Tab-separated table of C-alpha atoms and ligand atoms in Angstrom:
chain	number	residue	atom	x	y	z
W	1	UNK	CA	24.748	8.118	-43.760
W	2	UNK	CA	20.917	8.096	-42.970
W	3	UNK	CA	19.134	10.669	-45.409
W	4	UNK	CA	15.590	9.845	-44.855
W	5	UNK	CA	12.906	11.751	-43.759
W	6	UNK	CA	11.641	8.860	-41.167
W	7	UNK	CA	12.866	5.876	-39.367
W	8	UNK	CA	9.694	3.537	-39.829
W	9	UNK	CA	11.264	0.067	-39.738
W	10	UNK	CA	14.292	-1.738	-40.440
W	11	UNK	CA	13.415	-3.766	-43.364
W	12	UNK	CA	14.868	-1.741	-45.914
W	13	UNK	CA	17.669	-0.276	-44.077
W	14	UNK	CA	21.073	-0.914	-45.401
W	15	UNK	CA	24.100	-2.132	-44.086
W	16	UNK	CA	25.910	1.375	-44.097
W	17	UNK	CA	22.638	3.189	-43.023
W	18	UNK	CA	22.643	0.707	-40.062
W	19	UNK	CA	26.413	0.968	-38.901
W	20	UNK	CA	25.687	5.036	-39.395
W	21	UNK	CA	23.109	5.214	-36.612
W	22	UNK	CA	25.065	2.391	-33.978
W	23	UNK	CA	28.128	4.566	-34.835
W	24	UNK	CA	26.144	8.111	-33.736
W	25	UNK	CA	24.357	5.991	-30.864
W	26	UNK	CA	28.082	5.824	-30.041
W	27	UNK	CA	29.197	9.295	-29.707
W	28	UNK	CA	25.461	10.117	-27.813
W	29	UNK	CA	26.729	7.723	-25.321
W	30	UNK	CA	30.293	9.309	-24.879
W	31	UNK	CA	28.634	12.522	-24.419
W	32	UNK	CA	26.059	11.424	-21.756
W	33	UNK	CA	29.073	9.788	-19.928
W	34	UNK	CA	31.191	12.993	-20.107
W	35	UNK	CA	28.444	15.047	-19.078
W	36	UNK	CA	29.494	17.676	-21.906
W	37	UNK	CA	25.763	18.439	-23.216
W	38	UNK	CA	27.657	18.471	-26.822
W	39	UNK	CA	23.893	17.976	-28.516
W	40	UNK	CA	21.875	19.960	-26.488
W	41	UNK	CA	21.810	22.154	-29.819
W	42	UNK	CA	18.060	21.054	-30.980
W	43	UNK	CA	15.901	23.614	-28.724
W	44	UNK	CA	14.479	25.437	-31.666
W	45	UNK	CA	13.051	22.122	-32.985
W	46	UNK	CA	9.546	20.932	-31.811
W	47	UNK	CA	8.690	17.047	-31.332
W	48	UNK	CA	5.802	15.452	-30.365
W	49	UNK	CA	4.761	11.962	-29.411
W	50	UNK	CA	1.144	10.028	-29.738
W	51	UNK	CA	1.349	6.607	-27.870
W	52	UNK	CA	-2.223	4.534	-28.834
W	53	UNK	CA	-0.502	1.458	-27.221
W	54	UNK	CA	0.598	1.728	-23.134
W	55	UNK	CA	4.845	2.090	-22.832
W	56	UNK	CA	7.240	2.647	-20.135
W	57	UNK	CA	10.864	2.008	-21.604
W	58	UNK	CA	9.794	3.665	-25.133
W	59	UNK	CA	8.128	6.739	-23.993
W	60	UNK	CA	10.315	7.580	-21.316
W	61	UNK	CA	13.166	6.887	-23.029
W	62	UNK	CA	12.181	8.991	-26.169
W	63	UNK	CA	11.506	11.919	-23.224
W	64	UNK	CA	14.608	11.420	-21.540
W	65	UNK	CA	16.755	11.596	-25.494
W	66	UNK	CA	14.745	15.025	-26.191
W	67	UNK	CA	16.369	16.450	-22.887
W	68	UNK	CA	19.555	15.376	-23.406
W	69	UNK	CA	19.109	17.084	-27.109
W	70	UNK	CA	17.881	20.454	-25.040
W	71	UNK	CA	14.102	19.700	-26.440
W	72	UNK	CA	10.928	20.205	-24.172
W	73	UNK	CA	9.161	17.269	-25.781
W	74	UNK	CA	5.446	17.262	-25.595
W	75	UNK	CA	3.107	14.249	-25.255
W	76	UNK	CA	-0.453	14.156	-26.904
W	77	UNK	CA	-2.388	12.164	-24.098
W	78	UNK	CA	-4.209	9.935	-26.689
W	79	UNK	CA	-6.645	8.778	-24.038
W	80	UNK	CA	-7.676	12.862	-22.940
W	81	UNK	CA	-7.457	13.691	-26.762
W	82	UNK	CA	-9.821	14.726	-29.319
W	83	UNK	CA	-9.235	10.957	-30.629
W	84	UNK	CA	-11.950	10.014	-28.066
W	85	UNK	CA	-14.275	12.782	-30.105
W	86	UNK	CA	-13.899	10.615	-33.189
W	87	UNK	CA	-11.403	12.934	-35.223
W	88	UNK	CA	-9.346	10.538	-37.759
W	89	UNK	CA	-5.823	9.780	-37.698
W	90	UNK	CA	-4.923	12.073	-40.746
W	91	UNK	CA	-6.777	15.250	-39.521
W	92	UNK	CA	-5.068	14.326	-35.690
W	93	UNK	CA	-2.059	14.617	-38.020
W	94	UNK	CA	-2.830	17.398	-40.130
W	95	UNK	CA	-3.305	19.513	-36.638
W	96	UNK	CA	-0.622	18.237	-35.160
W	97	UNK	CA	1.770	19.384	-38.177
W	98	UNK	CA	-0.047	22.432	-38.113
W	99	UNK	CA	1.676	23.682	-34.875
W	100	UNK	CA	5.101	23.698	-36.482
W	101	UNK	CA	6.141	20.077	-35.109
W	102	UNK	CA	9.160	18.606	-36.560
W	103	UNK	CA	9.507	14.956	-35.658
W	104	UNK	CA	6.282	12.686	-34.361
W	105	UNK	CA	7.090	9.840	-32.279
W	106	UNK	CA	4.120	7.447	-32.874
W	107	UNK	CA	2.585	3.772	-31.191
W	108	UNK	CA	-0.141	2.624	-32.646
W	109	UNK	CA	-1.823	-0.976	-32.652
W	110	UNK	CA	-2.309	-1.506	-36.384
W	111	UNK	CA	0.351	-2.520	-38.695
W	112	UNK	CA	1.471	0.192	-41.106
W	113	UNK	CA	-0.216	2.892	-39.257
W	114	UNK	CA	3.113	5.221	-39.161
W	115	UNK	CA	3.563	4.435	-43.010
W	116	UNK	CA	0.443	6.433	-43.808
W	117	UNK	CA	1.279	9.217	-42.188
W	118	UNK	CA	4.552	9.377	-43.082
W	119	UNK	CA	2.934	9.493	-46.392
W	120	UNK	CA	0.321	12.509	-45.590
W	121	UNK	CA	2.956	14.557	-43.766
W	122	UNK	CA	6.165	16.586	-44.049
W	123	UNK	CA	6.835	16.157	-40.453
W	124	UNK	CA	9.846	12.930	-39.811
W	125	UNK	CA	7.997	10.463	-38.303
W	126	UNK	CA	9.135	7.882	-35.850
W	127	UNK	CA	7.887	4.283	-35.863
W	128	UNK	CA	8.095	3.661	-31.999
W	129	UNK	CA	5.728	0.345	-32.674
W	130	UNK	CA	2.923	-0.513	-34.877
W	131	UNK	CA	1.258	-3.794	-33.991
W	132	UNK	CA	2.920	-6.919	-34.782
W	133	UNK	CA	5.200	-5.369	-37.817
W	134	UNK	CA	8.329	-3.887	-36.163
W	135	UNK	CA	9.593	-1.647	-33.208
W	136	UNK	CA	12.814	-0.225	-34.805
W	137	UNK	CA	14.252	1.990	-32.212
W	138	UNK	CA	14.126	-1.563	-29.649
W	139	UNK	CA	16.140	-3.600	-32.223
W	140	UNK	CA	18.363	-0.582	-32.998
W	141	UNK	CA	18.858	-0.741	-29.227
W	142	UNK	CA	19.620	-4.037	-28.698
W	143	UNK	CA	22.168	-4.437	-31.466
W	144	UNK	CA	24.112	-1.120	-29.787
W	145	UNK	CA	23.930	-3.595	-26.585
W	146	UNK	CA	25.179	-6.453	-28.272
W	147	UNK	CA	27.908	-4.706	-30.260
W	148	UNK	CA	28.926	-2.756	-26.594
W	149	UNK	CA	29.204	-6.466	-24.795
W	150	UNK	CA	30.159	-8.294	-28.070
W	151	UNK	CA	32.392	-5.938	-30.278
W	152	UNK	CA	30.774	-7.114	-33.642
W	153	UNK	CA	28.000	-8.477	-34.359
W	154	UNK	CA	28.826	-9.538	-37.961
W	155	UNK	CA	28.773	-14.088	-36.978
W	156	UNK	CA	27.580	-13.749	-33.946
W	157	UNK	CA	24.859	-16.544	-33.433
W	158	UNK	CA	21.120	-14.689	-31.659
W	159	UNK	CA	18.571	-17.100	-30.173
W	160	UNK	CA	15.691	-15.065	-30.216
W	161	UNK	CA	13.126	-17.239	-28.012
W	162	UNK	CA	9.289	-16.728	-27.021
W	163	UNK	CA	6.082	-15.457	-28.377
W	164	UNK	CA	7.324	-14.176	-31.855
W	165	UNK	CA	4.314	-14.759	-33.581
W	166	UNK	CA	3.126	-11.454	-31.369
W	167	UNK	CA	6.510	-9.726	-31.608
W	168	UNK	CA	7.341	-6.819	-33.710
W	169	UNK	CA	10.646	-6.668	-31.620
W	170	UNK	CA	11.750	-10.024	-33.318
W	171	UNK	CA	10.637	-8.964	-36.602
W	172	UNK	CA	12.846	-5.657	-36.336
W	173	UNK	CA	15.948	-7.348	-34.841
W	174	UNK	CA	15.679	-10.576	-37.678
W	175	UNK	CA	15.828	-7.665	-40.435
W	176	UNK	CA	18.548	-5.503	-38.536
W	177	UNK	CA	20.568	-8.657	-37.284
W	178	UNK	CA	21.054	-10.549	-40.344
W	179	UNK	CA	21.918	-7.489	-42.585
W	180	UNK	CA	24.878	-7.099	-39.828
W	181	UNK	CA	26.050	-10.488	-40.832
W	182	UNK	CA	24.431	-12.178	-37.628
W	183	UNK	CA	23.321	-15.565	-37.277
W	184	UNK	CA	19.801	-15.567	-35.918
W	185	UNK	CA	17.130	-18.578	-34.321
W	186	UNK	CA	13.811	-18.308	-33.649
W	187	UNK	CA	12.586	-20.531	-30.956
W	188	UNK	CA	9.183	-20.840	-29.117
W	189	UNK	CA	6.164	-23.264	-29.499
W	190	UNK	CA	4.644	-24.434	-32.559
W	191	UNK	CA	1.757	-21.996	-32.113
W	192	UNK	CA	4.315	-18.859	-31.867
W	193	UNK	CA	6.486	-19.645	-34.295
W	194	UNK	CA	6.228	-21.085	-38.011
W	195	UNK	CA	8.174	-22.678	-40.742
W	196	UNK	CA	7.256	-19.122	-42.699
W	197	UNK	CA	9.166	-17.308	-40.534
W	198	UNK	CA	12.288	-18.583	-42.411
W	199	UNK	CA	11.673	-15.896	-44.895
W	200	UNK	CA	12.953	-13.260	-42.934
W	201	UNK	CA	16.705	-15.271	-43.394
W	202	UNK	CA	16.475	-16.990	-39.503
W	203	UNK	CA	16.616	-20.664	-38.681
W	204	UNK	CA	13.620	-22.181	-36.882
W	205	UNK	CA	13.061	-24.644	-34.076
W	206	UNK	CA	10.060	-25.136	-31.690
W	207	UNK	CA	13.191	-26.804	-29.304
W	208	UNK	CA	14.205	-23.920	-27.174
W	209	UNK	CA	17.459	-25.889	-25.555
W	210	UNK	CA	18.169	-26.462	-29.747
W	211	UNK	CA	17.964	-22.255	-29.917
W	212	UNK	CA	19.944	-21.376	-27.314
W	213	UNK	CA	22.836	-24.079	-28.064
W	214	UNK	CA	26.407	-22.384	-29.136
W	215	UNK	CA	24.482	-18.636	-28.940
W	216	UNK	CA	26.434	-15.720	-28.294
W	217	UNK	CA	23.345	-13.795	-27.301
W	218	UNK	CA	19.819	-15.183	-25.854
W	219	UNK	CA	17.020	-12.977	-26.088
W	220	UNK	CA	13.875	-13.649	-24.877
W	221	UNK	CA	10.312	-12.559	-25.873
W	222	UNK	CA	7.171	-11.389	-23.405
W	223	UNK	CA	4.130	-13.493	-24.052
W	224	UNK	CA	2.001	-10.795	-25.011
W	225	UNK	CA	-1.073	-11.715	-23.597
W	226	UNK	CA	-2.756	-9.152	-24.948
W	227	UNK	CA	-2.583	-9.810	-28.508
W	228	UNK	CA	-3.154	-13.800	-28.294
W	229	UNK	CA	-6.859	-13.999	-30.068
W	230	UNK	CA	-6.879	-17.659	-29.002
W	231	UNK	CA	-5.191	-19.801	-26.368
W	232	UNK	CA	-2.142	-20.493	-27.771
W	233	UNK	CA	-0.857	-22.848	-24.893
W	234	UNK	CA	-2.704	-24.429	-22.092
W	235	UNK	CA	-1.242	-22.349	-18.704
W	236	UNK	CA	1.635	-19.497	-18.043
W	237	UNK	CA	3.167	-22.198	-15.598
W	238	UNK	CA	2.991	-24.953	-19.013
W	239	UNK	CA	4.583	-22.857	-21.492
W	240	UNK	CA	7.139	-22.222	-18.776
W	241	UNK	CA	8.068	-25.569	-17.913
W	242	UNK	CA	7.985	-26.219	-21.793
W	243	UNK	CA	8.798	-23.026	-23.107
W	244	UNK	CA	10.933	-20.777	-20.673
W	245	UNK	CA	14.528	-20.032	-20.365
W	246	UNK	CA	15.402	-22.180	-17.289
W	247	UNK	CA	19.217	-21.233	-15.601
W	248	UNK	CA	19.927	-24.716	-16.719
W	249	UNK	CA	19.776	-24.701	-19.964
W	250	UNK	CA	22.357	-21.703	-20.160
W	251	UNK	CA	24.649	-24.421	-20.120
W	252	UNK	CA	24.606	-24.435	-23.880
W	253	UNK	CA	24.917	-21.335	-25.029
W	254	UNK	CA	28.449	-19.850	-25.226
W	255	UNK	CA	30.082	-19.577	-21.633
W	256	UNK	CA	30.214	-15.411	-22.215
W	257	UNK	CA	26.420	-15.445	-23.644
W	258	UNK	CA	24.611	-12.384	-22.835
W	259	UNK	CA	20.705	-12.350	-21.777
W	260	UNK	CA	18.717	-9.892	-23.134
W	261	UNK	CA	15.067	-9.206	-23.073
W	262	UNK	CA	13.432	-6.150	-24.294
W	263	UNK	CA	10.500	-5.711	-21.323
W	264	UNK	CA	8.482	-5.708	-19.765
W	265	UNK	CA	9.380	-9.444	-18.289
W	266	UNK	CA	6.455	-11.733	-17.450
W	267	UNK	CA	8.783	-12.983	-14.796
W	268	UNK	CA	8.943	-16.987	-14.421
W	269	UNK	CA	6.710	-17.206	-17.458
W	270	UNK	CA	9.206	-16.385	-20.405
W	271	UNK	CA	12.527	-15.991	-18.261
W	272	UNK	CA	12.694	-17.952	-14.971
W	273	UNK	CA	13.953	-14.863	-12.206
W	274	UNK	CA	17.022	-16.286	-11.779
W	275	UNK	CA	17.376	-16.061	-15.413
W	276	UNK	CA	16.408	-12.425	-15.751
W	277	UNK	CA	18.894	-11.252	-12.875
W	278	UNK	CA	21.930	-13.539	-13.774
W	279	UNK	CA	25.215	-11.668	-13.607
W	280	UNK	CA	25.107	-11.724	-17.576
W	281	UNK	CA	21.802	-10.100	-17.676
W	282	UNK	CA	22.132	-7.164	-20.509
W	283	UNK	CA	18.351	-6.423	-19.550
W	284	UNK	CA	18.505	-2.800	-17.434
W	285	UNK	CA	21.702	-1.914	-19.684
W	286	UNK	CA	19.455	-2.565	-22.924
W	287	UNK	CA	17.124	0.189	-21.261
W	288	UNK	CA	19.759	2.840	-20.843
W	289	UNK	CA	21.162	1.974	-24.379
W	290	UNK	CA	17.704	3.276	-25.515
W	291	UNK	CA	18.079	6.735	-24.317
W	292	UNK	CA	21.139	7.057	-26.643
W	293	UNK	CA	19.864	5.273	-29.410
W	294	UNK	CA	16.998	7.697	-29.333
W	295	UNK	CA	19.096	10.495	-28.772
W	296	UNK	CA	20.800	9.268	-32.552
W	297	UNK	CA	17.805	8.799	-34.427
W	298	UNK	CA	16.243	11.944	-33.185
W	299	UNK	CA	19.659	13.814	-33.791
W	300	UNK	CA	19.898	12.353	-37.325
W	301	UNK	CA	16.530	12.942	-38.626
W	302	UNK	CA	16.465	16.789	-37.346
W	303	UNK	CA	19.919	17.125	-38.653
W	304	UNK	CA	18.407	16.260	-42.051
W	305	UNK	CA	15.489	18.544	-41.993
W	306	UNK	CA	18.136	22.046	-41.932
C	1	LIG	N1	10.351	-2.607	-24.925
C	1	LIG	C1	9.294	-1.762	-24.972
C	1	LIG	O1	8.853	-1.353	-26.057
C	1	LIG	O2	8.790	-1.432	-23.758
C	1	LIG	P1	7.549	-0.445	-23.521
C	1	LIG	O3	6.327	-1.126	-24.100
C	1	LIG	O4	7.476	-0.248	-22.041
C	1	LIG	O5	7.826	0.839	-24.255
């Protein structure tokens, strides 16, 4: 079971609480597939979403779930808002709650920003990215893709390669992953990944051939170029020839590895293209995995509001 209010990160989720959401993620699927509109039972509920950070896959997806649950979900524009007038986060949220909303799907730049406000509110909020901490509905997303291609996910071996310093997609799957029972790698350059990073229970290796060897799943990281305060290699073309996932290095992985990447692709920076549209690319699959993961998590958290 999942009784909490919000789904904020993946830290603290447990094993069961984990399986519980794959497991629902599961039967959204099914019912997509069969075309049975089972769950479009959530039309009296109100949800709203704030993105302060740009998204395609997230928003969209989160859109395309409410449908699918019967809900006309509605967007606050954050750059035609009254944010742009100065009003703070809390009385944005305050106003917000004020209009009967139930759930709040929320980006936001800064690290912990959804933790406040699940603090200051009664509505279920929904982490859908703050800064560099975690992106939980991505890594609950791409462990319903690996357990679809791979069965279990309990020993599988992850190379999770690229700019993870940036990532909050790594940081989500290393908490989700290992609590499944998987074996997980960071790899990338000395200036995106760090020694420290072994506290959240992954191996380490600035050698990216060294990640990938023996995986069961490869999943590569965007250079988010956007984030990087300093130069943290010399060129996009460098830190591909040194950095990338070349075709022939998948070599050494597992002969049935999957490729994953959560988007968007720098392509032939991170991923050469070849790479990115081998036949055991996960990549577009991942995407339309997140319409049912968000389908569960938006199910589950309205189901425990009644
Ligand atoms: N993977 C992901 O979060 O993509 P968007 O930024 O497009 O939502």
């Amino acid at each position: 079971m999942y009784n909490k209010k919000d789904l904020l990160g993946l830290k603290d989720l447990s094993k069961n609480e984990l399986e519980y959401i794959l497991q629902t993620t599961e039967e959204m699927e099914k019912s997509i597939e069969l075309k049975d509109n089972k769950y479009k039972l959530y039309a009296d509920y109100s949800v709203m979403s704030m993105f302060y950070e740009n998204s395609t896959r997230t928003k969209l997806s989160f859109v395309t779930a409410c449908n699918n649950l019967g809900i006309n979900c509605i967007d606050m524009n954050v750059s035609t808002s009254s944010v742009n007038k100065g009003e703070s986060l809390i009385d944005t949220l305050e106003n917000i709650e004020a209009m009967n909303t139930d759930l709040l799907i929320v980006r936001h730049s800064m690290t912990g920003t959804q933790h406040i406000m699940a603090q200051n509110s009664n509505m279920g909020i929904i982490n859908a990215g703050d800064g560099t901490n975690e992106h939980p509905t991505q890594a609950l997303l791409d462990m319903a893709t690996i357990r679809k291609y791979k069965k279990n996910i309990d020993g599988l071996k992850v190379a999770i390669v690229g700019d993870i310093l940036h990532s909050r997609v790594a940081r989500s799957n290393a908490y989700g992953l290992t609590t499944l029972g998987a074996n997980v790698t960071f790899g990338g350059a000395s200036t995106l990944v760090s020694e420290d990073m072994k506290c959240l229970g992954v191996r380490v290796t600035n050698d990216i051939t060294e990640a990938i060897t023996d995986a069961d799943v490869i999943m590569g990281l965007r250079v988010q170029n956007e984030r990087q305060k300093t130069s943290n290699f010399p060129s996009n073309s460098e830190y591909n020839k040194f950095f990338g996932i070349h075709k022939d290095m998948l070599k050494y992985a597992k002969e049935d590895a999957i490729i994953m990447h959560p988007g968007p692709v720098n392509r032939g920076v991170e991923m050469d293209i070849d790479v990115i549209e081998h036949n055991q690319s996960v990549i577009l699959p991942q995407v339309t995995m997140g319409v049912y993961v968000r389908m569960a998590v938006i199910k589950i958290l309205l189901d425990n509001r009644k």
